[in-house]
mmCIF file of C-alpha atoms in Angstrom:
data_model
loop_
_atom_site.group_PDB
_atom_site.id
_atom_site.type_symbol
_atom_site.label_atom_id
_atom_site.label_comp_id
_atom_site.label_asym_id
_atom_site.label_seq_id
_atom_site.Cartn_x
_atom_site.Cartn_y
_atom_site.Cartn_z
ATOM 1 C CA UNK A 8 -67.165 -47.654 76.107
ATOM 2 C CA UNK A 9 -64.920 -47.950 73.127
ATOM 3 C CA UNK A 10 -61.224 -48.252 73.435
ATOM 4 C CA UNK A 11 -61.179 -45.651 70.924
ATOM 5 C CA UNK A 12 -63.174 -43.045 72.866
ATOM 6 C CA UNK A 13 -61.322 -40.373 75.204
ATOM 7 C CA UNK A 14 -60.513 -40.912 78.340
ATOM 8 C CA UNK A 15 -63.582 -38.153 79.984
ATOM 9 C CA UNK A 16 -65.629 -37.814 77.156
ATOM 10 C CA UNK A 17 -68.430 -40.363 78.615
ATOM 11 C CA UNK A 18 -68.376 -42.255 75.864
ATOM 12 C CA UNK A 19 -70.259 -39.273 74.060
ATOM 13 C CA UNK A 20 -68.553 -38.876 71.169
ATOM 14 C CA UNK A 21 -66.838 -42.238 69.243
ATOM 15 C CA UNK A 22 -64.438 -43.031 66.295
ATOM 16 C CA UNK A 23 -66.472 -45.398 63.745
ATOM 17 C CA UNK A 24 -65.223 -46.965 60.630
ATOM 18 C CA UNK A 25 -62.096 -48.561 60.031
ATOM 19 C CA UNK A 26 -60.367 -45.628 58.425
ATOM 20 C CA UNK A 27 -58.244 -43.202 59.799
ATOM 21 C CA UNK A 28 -56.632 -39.891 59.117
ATOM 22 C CA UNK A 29 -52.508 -40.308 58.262
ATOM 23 C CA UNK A 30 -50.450 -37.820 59.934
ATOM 24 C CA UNK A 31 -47.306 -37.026 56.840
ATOM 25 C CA UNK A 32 -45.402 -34.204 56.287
ATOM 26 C CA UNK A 33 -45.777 -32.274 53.057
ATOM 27 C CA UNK A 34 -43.471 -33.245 50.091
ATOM 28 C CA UNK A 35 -40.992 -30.277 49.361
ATOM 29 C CA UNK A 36 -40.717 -31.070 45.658
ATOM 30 C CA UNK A 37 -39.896 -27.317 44.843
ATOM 31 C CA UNK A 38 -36.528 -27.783 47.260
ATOM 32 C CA UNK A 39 -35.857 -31.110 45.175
ATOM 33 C CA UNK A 40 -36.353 -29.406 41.389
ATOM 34 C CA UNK A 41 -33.832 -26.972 42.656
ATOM 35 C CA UNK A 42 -31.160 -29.018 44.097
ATOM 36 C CA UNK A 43 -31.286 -30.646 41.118
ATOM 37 C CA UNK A 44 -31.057 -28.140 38.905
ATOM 38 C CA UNK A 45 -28.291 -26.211 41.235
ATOM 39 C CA UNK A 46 -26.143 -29.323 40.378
ATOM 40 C CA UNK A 47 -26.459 -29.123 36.601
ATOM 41 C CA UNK A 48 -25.697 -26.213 36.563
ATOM 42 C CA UNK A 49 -22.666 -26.731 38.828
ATOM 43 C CA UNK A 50 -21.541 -29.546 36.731
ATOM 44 C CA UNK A 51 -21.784 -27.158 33.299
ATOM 45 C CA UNK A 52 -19.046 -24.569 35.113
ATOM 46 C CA UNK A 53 -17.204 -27.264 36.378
ATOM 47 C CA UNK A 54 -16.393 -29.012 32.642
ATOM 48 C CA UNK A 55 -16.582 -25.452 31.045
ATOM 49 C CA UNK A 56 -13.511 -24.469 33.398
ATOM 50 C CA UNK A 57 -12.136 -27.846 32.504
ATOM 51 C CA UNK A 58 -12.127 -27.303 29.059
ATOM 52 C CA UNK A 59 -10.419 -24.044 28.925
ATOM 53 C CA UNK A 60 -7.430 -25.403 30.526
ATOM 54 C CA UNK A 61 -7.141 -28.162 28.378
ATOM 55 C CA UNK A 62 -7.133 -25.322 25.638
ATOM 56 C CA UNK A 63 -4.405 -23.374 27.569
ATOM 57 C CA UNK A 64 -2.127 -26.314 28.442
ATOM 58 C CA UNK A 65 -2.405 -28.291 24.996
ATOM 59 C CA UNK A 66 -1.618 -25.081 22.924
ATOM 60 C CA UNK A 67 -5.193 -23.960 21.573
ATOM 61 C CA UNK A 68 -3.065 -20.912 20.485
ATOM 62 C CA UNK A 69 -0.785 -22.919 18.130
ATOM 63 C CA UNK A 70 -3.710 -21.283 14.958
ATOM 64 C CA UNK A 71 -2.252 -17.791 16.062
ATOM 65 C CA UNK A 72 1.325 -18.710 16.446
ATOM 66 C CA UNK A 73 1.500 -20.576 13.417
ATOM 67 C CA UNK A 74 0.132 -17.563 11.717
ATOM 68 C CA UNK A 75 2.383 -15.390 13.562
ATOM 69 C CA UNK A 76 5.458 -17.547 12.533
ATOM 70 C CA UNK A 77 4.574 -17.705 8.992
ATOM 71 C CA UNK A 78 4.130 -13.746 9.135
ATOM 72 C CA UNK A 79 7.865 -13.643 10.291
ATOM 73 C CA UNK A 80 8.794 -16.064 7.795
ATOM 74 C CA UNK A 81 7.678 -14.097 5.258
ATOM 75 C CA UNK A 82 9.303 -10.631 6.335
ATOM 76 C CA UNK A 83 12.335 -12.092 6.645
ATOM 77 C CA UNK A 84 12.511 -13.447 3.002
ATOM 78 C CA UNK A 85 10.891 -10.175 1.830
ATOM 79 C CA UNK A 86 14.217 -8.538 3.856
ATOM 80 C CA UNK A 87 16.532 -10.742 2.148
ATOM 81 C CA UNK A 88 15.121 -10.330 -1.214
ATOM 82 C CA UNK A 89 15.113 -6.085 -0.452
ATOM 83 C CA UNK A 90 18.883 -4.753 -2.317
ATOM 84 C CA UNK A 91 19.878 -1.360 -1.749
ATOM 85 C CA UNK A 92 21.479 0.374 -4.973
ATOM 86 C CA UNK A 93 25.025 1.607 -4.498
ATOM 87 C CA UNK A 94 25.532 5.239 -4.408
ATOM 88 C CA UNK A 95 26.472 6.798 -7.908
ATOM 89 C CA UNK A 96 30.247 8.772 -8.187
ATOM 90 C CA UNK A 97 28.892 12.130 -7.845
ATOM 91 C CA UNK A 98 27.727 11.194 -4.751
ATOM 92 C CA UNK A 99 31.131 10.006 -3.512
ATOM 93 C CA UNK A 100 33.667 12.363 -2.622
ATOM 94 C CA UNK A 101 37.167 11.127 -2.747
ATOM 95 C CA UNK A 102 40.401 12.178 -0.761
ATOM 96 C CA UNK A 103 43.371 11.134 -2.692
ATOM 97 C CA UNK A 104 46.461 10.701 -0.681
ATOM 98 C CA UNK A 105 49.932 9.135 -2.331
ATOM 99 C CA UNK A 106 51.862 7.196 0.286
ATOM 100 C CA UNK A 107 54.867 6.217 -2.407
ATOM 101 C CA UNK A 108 58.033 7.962 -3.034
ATOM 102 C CA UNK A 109 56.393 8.983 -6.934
ATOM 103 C CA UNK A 110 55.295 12.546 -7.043
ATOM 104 C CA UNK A 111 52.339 13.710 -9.224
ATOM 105 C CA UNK A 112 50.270 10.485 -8.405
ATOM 106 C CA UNK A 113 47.531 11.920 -6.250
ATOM 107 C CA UNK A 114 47.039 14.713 -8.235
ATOM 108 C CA UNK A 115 46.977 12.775 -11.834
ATOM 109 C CA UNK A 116 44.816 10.367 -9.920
ATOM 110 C CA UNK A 117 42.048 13.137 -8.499
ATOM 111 C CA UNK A 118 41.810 14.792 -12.309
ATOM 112 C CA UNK A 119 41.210 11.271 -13.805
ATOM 113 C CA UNK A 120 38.418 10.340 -11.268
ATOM 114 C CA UNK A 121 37.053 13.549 -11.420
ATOM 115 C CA UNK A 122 36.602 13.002 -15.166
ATOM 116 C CA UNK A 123 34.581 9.706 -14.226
ATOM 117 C CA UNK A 124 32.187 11.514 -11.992
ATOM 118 C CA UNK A 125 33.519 11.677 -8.323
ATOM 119 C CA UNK A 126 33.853 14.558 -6.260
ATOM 120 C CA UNK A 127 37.322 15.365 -5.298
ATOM 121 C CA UNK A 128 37.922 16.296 -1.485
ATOM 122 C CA UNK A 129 41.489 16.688 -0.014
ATOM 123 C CA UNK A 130 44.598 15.873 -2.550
ATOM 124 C CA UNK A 131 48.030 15.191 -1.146
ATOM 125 C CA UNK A 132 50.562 12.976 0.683
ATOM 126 C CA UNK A 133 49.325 10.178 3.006
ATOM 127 C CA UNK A 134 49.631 9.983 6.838
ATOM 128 C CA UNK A 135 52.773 8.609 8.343
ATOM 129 C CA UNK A 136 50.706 5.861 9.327
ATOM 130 C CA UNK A 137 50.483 5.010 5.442
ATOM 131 C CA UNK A 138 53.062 6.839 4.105
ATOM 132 C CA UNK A 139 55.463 4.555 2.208
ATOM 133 C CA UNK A 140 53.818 1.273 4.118
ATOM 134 C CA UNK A 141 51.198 0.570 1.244
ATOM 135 C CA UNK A 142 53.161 -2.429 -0.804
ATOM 136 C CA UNK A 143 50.045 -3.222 -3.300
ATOM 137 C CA UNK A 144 47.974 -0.350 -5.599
ATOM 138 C CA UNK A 145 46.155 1.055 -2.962
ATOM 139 C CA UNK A 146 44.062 1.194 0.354
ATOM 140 C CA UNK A 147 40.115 2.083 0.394
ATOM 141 C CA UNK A 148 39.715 3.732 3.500
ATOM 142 C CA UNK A 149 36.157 4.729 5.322
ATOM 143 C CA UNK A 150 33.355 4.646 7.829
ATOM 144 C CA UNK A 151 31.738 1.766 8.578
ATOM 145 C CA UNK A 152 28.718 2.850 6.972
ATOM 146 C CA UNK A 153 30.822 2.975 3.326
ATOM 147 C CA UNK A 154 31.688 -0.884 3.810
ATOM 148 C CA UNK A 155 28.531 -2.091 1.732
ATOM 149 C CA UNK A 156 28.198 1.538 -0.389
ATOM 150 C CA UNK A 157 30.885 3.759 -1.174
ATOM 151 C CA UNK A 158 34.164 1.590 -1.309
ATOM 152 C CA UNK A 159 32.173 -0.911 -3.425
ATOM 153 C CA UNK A 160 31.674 1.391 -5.825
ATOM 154 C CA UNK A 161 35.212 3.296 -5.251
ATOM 155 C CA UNK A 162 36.716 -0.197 -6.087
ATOM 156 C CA UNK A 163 35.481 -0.736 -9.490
ATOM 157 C CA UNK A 164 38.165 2.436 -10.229
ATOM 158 C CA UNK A 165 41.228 0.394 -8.307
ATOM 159 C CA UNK A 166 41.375 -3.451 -9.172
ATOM 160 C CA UNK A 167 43.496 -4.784 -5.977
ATOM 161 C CA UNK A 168 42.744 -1.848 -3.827
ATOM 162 C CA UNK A 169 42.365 -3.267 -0.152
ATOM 163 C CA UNK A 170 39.047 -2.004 1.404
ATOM 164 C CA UNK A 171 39.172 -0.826 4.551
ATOM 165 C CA UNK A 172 36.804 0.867 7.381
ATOM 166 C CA UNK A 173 37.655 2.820 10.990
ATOM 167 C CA UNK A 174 35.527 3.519 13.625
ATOM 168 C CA UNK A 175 37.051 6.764 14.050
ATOM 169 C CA UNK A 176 36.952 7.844 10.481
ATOM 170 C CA UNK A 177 34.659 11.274 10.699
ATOM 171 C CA UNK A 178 32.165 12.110 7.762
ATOM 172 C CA UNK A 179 30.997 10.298 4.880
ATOM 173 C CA UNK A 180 34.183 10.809 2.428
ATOM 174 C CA UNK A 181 36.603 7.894 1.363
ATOM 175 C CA UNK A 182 40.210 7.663 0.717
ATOM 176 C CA UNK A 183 41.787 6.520 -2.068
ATOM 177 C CA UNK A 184 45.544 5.917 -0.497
ATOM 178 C CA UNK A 185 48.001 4.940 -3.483
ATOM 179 C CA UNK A 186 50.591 2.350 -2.942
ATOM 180 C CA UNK A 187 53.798 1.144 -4.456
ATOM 181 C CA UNK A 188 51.813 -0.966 -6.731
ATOM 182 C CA UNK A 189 49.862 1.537 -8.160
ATOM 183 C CA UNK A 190 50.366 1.995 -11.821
ATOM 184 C CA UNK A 191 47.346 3.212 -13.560
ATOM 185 C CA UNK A 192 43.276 3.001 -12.354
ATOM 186 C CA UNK A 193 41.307 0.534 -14.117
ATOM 187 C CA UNK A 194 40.899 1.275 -17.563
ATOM 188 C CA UNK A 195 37.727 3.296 -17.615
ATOM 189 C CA UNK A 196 35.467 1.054 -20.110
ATOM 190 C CA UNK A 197 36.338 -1.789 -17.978
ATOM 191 C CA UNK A 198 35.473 0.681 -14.638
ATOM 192 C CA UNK A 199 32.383 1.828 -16.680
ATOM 193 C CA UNK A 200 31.354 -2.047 -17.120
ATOM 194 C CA UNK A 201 31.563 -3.086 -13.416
ATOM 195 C CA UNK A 202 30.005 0.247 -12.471
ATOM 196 C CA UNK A 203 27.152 -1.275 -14.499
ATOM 197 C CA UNK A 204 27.147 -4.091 -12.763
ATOM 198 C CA UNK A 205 27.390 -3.442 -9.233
ATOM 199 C CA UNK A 206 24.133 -1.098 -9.883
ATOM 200 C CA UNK A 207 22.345 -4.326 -11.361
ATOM 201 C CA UNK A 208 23.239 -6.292 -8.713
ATOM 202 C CA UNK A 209 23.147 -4.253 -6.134
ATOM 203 C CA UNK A 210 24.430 -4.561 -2.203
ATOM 204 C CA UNK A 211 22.377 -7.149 -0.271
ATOM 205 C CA UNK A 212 22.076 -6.340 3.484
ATOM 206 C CA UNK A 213 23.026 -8.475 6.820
ATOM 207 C CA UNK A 214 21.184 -11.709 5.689
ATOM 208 C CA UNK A 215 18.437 -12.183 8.748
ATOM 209 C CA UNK A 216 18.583 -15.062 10.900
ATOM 210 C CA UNK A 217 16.917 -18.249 9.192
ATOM 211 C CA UNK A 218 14.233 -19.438 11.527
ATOM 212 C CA UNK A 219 12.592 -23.083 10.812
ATOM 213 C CA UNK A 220 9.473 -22.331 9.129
#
């Protein structure tokens, strides 16, 4: 009997040949593509994810903020460059108020600016808060809103008025309070002339904030 034959069999049935069946387990080649590809694809997110960071935390905006800088560099020069024209006469109206010891002057003084094109409000004596306290030819008095409009314009009638502005001055008129140094208003060709002038030049706003462009 063969070593080869099995134990009971009698010897009836034998192994011949020298080769022999090998027992191995299947290759999983399918789990292997997969794994493989599971880690590419891992490895894309990963450096995708990686990438956007670096464009968050090294300023991959700076394209739109530099465009949105230069945007607000230009509106601010195009507000600079903007001039608002002053208000013409007839659409100033003037109190006249004489704080000196003269009589006649704020009437005299209403007629001869009415004749140059501003309305005429109240005529009369000053306050005692002016009244015989005004040393030079006069104080411009009005809102706040009338610093960069109506006294401008109110001025080139005065030479050496003092220009003034209260919070708690109601309305849109200005006051024309004459002092002791009042003699005469500007001569009117020389009023007429700066008139001119203030409308070619106009009044500039609040200059913006410079920013580093």
């Amino acid at each position: 009997m063969s070593m080869l034959t099995p134990p009971g069999m009698g010897g009836q049935y034998r192994i011949t040949g020298d080769k022999y069946p090998r027992m191995r387990r299947p290759r999983r080649r399918g789990r292997l593509a997969f794994a493989v590809l599971a880690s590419f694809a891992a490895l894309g997110l990963i450096g995708w994810g990686t990438l956007q960071l670096i464009d968050v935390f090294t300023g991959g905006g700076k394209k739109d903020s530099a465009a949105g800088t230069k945007a607000d560099c230009r509106t601010e020069a195009q507000t600079a460059a903007q001039v608002v024209a002053p208000p013409r006469p007839g659409d100033i109206t003037v109190n006249v108020y004489n704080a000196t010891a003269r009589g006649g002057l704020a009437k005299d003084t209403a007629a001869e600016l009415k004749k140059r094109g501003f309305r005429i409000g109240h005529v009369g004596n000053a306050t005692k808060e002016f009244d015989k306290k005004v040393k030079g030819t006069g104080v411009l008095l009005g809102p706040a809103s009338a610093l960069n409009s109506s006294l401008p314009v109110l001025a080139t009638q005065l030479a050496g008025a003092e220009r003034r502005t209260d919070a708690a001055h109601k309305g849109t008129d200005v006051d024309l309070i004459i002092g002791d140094g009042f003699k005469n208003l500007t001569a009117r060709p020389a009023a007429d002339q700066a008139l001119t002038t203030l409308a070619k030049a106009g009044q500039t706003p609040a200059a913006p904030k410079k920013k580093h462009c």
